[in-house]
CSV table of C-alpha atoms in Angstrom, one decimal:
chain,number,residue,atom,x,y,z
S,1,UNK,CA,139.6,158.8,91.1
S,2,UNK,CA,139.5,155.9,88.4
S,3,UNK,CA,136.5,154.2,90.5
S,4,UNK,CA,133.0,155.1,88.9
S,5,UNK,CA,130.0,155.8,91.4
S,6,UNK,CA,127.9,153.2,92.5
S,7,UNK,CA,124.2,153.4,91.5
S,8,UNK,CA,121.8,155.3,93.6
S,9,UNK,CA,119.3,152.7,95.4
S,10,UNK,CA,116.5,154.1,93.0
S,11,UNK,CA,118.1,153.5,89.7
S,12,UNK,CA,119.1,149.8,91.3
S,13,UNK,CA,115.4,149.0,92.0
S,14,UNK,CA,114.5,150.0,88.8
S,15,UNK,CA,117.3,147.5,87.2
S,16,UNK,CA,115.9,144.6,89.3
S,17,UNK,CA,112.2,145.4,88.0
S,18,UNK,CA,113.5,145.4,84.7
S,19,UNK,CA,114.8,142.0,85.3
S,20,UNK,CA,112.1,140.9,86.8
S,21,UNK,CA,110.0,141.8,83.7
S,22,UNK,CA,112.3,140.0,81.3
S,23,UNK,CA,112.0,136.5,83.4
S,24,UNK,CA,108.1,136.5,84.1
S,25,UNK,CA,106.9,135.2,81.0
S,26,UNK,CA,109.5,132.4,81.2
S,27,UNK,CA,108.5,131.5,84.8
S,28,UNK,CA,104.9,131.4,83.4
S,29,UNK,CA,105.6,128.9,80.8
S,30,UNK,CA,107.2,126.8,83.7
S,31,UNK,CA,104.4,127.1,86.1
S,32,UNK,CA,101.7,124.2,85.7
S,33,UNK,CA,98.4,124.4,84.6
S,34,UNK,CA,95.8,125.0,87.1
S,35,UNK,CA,92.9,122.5,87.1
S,36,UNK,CA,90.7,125.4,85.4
S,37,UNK,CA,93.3,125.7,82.9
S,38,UNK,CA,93.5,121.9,82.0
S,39,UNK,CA,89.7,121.7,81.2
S,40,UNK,CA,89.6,125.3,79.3
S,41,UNK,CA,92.3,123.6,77.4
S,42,UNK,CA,90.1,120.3,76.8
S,43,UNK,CA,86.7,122.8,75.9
S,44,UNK,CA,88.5,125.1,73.6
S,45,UNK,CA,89.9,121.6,71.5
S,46,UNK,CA,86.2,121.0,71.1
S,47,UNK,CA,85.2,124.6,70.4
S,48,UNK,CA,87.8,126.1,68.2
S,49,UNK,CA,85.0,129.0,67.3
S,50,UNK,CA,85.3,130.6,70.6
S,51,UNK,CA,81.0,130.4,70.8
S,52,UNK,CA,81.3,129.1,74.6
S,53,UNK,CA,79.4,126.2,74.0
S,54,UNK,CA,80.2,122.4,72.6
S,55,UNK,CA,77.5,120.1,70.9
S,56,UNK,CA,76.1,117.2,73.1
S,57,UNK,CA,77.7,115.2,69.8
S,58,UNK,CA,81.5,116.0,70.8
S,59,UNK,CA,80.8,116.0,74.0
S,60,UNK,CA,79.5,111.9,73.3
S,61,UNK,CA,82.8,111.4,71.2
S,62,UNK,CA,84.6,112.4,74.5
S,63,UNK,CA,83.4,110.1,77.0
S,64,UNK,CA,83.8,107.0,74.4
S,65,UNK,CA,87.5,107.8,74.0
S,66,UNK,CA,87.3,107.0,77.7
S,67,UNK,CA,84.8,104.3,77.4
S,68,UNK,CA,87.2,101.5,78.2
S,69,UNK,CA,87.4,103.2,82.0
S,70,UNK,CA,84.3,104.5,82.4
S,71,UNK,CA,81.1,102.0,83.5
S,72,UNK,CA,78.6,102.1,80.3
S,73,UNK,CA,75.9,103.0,82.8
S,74,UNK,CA,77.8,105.9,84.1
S,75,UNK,CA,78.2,106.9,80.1
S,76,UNK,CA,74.6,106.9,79.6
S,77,UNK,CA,74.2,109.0,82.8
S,78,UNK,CA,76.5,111.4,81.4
S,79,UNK,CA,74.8,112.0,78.3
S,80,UNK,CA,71.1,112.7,79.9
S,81,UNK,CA,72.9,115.1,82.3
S,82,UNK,CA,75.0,116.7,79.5
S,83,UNK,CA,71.6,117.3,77.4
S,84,UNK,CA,69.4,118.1,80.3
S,85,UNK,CA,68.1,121.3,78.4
S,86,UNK,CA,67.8,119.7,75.3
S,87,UNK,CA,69.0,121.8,73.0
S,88,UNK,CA,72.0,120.1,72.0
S,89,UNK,CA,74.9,122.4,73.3
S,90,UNK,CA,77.0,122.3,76.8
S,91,UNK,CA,78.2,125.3,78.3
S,92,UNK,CA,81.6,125.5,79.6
S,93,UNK,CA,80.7,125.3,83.5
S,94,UNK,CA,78.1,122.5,82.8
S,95,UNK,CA,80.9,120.6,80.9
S,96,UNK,CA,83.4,121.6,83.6
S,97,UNK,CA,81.2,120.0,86.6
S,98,UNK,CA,80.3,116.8,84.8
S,99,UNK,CA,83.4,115.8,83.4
S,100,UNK,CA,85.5,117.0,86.4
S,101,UNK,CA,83.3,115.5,89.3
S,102,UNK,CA,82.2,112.4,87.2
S,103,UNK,CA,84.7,111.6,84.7
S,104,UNK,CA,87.9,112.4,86.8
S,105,UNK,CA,86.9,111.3,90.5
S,106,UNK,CA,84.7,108.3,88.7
S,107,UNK,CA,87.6,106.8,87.1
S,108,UNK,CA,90.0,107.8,89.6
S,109,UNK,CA,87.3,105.9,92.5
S,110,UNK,CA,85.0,103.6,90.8
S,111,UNK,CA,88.5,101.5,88.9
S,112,UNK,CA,89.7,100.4,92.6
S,113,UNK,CA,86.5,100.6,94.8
S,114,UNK,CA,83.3,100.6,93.8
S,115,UNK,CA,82.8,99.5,89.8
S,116,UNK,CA,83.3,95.7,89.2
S,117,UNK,CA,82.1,96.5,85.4
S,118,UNK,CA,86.2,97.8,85.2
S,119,UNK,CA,88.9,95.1,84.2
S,120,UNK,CA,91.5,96.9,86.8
S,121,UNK,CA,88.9,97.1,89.8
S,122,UNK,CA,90.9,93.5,91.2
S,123,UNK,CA,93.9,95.3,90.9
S,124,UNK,CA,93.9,95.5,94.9
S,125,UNK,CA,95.8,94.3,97.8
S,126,UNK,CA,92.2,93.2,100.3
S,127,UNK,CA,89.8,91.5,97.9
S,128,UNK,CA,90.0,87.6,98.2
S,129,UNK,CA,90.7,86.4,94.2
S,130,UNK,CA,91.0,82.6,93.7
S,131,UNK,CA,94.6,83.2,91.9
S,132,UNK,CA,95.9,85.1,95.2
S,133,UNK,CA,94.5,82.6,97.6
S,134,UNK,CA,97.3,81.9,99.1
S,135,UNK,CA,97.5,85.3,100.3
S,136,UNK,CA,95.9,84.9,104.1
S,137,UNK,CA,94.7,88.0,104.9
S,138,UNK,CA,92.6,88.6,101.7
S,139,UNK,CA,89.7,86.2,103.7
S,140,UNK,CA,89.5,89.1,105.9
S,141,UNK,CA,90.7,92.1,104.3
S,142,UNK,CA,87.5,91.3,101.5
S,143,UNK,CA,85.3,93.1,103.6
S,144,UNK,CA,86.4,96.5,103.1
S,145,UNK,CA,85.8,96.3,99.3
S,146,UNK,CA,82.4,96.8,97.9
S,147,UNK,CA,81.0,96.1,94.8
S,148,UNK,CA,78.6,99.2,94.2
S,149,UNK,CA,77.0,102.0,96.2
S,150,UNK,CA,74.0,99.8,96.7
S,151,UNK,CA,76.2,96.8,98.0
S,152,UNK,CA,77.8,99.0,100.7
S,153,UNK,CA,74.8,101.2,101.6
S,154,UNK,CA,72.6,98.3,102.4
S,155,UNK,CA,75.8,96.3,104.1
S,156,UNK,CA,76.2,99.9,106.5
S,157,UNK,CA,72.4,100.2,106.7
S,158,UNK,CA,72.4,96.7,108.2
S,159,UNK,CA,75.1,97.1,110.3
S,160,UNK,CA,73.4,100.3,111.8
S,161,UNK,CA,70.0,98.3,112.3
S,162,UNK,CA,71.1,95.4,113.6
S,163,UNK,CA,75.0,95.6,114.7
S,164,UNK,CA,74.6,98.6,116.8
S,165,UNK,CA,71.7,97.5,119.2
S,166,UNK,CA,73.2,93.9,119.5
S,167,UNK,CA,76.5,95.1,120.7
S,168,UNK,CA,74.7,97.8,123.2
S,169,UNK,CA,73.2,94.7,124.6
S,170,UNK,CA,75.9,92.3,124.4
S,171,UNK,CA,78.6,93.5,123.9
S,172,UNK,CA,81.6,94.4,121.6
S,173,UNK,CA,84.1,91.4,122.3
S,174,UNK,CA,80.6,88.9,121.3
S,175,UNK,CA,79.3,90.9,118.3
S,176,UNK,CA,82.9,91.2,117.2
S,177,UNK,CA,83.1,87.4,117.6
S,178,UNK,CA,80.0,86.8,115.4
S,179,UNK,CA,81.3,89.0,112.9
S,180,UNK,CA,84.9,88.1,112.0
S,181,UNK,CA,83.7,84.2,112.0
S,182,UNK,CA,81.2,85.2,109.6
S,183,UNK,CA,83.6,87.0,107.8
S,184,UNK,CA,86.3,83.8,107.4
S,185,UNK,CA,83.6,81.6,107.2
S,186,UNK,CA,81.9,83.4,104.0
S,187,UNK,CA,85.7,83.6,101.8
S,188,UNK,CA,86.3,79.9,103.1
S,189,UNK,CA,82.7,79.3,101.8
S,190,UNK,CA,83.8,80.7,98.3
S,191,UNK,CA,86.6,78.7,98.2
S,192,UNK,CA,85.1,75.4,98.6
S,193,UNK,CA,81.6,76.1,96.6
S,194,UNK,CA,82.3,78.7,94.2
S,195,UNK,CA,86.1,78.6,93.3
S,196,UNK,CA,86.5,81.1,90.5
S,197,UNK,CA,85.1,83.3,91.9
S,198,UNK,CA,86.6,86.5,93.5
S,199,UNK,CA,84.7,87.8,96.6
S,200,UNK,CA,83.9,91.4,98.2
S,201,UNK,CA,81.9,93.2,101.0
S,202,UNK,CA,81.0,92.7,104.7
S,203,UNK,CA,77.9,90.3,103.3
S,204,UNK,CA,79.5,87.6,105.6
S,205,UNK,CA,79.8,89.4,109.1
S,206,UNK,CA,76.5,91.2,108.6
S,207,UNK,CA,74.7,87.7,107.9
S,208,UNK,CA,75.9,86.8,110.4
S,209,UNK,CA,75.1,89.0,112.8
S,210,UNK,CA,71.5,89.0,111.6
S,211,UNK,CA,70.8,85.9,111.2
S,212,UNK,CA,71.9,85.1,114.2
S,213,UNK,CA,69.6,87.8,115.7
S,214,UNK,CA,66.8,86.5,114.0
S,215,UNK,CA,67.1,83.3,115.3
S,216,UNK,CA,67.1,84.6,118.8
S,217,UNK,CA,64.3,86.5,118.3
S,218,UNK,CA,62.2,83.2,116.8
S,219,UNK,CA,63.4,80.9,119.5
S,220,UNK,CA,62.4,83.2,122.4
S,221,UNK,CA,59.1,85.2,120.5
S,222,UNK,CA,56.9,84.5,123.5
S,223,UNK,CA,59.3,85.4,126.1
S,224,UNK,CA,60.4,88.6,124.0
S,225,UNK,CA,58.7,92.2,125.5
S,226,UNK,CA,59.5,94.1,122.3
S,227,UNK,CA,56.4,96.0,120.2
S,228,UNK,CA,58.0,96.5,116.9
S,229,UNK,CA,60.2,92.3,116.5
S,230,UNK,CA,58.0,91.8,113.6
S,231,UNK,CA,58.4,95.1,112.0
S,232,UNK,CA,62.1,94.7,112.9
S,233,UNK,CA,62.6,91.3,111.4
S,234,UNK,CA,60.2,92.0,108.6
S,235,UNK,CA,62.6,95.1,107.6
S,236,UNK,CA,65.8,92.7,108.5
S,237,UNK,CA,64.6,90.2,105.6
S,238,UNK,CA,63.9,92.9,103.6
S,239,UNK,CA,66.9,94.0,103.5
S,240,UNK,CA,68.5,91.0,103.2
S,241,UNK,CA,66.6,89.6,100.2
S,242,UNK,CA,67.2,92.5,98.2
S,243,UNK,CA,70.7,92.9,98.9
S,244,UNK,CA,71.1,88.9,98.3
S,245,UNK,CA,69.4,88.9,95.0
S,246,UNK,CA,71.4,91.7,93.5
S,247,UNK,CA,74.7,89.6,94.6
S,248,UNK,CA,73.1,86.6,92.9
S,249,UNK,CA,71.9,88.2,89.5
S,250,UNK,CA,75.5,90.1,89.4
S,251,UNK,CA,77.3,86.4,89.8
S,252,UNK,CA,75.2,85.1,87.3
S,253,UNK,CA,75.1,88.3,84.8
S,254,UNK,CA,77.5,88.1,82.2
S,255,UNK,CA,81.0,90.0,83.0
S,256,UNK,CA,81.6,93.0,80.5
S,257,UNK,CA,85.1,92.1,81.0
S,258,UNK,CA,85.1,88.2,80.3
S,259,UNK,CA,88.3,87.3,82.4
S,260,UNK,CA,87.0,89.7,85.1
S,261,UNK,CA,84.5,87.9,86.8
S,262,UNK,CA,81.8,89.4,88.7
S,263,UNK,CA,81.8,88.5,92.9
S,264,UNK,CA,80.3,85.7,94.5
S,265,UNK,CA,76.9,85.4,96.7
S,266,UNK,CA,78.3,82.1,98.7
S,267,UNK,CA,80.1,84.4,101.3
S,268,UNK,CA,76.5,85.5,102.1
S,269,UNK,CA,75.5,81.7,102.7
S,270,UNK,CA,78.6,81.2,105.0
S,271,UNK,CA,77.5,84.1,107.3
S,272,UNK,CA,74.1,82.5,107.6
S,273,UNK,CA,75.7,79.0,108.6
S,274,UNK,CA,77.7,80.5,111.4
S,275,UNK,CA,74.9,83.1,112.3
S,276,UNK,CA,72.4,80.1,113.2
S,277,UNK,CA,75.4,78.1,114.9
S,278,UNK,CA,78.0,80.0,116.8
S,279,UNK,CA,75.7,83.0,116.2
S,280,UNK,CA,73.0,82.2,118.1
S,281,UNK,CA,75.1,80.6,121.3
S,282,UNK,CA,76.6,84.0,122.0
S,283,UNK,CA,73.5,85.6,121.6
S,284,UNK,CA,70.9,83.8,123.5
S,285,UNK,CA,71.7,84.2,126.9
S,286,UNK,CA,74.3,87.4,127.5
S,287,UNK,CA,74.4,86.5,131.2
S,288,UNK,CA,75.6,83.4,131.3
S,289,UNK,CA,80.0,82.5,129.9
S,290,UNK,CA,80.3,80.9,126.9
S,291,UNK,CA,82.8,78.1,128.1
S,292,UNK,CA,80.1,77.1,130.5
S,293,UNK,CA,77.7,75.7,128.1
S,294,UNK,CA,78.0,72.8,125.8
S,295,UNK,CA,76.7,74.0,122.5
S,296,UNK,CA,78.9,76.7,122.4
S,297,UNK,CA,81.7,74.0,122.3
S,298,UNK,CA,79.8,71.7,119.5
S,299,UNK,CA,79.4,74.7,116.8
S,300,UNK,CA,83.3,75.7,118.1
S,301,UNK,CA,84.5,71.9,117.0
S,302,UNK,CA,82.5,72.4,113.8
S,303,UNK,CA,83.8,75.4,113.0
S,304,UNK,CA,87.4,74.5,113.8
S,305,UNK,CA,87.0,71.3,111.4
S,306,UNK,CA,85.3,73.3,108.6
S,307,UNK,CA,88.5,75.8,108.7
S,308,UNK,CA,90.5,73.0,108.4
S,309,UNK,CA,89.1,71.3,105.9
S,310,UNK,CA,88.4,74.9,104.0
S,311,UNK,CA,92.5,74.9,103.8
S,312,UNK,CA,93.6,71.5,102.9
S,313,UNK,CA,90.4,72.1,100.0
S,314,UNK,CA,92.2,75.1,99.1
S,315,UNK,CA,95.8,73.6,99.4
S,316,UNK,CA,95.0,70.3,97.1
S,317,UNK,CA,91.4,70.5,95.5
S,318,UNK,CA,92.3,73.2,93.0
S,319,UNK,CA,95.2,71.1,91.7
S,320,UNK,CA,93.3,67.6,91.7
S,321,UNK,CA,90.2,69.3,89.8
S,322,UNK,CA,92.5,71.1,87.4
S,323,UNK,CA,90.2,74.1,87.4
S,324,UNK,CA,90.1,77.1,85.0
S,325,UNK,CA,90.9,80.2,87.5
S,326,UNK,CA,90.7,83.6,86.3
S,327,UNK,CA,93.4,85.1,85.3
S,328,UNK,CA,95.4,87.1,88.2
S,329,UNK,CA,94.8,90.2,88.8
């Protein structure tokens, strides 16, 4: 008698909805901010009048508060695109699409990959730096680094040109054995001729590779049934001077980050060396084994002692010269 009747299942539901109710807005407030949400945010800081639009001014004020990670190229870039109508003001979806594509993804990217104007972009377990030599695997691991767009575009446009055919004709085990000497032979090159200086790119392997082709091709022009070899080499030294000259003028332009020095071009050289050596060997007769003929042997002595000599250098010449290395990374 003294018990009171339980609620009916309507008036229950209608409890838990009230309850419901009460904790949504305090779930909201724990919920994160969606990406939109984040960049509404940023807009609105720089539009407190609610007009939808921003003046090209604040929007300039914006990317130098991130100037110190953003490439002053890219900045510029920013700017033309952010003032493409010319009228001075940026929309929300315009500013939405240029700072979340480049701003975000460019500093996120470009600091560990692709931008050597950024003092972090050494920061990195593969490049070879003159500080971390000791590190073994950084005189191969260098390759997957590059130090632009344009450095690995024409590095893979190479590779396509020339890597691909060679190794349908002979090959993967003897292209890869061109490649990966190259590859040592270009960081050990560094070492030796151009100390402080940290490398990146395939630029070794893909020297190597060429000019080893190119090599072949000259030595055996007569014999050679192909209608486009000078076209071919003619677009092969193309390539390779343009892509050579903008490692040499970025050596030799000043770093915007003084301790931070730009890459070096001598890993190019050192590709060359083994290309027209052990390169050309392996390439010049696909039909015949490489422990059956003699120069193969000479070029693999004078490769040995120029790996050996490449790491006592690097064991004792850079305490006997008492060099000024860049700081570490």
């Amino acid at each position: 008698m003294g018990e009171h009747p339980s609620p009916g299942p309507a008036v229950a539901a209608c409890a838990e909805a009230e309850r419901i109710e009460e904790l949504e807005p305090e779930a909201e407030e724990r919920l994160p901010a969606a990406p939109e949400d984040h960049w509404k945010v940023l807009f609105d800081k720089f539009d407190p009048g609610n007009t939808g639009y921003i003046s090209s001014g604040k929007f300039q004020s914006l990317l130098e508060s991130h100037s110190s990670k953003l490439d002053p190229h890219k900045r510029e870039v920013l700017l033309a695109l952010a003032d493409s109508h010319a009228d001075g003001q940026i929309c929300y979806q315009d500013f939405v699409n240029l700072v979340a594509f480049f701003l975000y993804n460019g500093v996120s990217l470009d600091q560990f990959v692709l931008q050597v104007t950024h003092p972090h972009y050494l920061k990195n377990s593969l490049v070879y730096h003159p500080q971390l030599r000791a590190q073994a695997w950084r005189y191969l691991t260098y390759i997957f680094m590059h130090a632009g767009i344009e450095h690995l575009g024409l590095n893979v446009v190479l590779q396509l040109l020339v890597g691909v055919p060679l190794e349908m004709v002979h090959g993967a085990t003897r292209i890869g054995l061109v490649y990966v000497t190259g590859v040592v032979a270009g960081s050990l090159a560094v070492s030796v001729a151009d100390m402080t200086a940290p490398v990146v790119g395939s630029s070794g392997g893909v020297y190597a590779l060429i000019s080893a082709h190119l090599a072949n091709i000259v030595m055996n022009w007569s014999g050679m049934k192909c209608q486009f070899k000078l076209l071919r080499m003619a677009v092969a030294l193309i390539c390779m001077s343009m892509e050579f000259g903008r490692a040499v003028w970025l050596r030799c332009h000043p770093s915007a980050y003084p301790p931070c020095p730009h890459p070096s071009f001598v890993a190019h050289l050192g590709g060359v060396a083994v290309g027209i050596t052990l390169g050309v060997v392996v390439l010049r007769n696909y039909e015949q084994r490489l422990q059956d003929q003699t120069l193969w042997w000479i070029f693999v002595a004078m490769y040995t002692i120029f790996v050996l000599f490449a790491v006592f250098w690097n064991i004792f010449a850079y305490t006997l010269l008492d060099l000024k290395l860049p700081p570490p990374p």
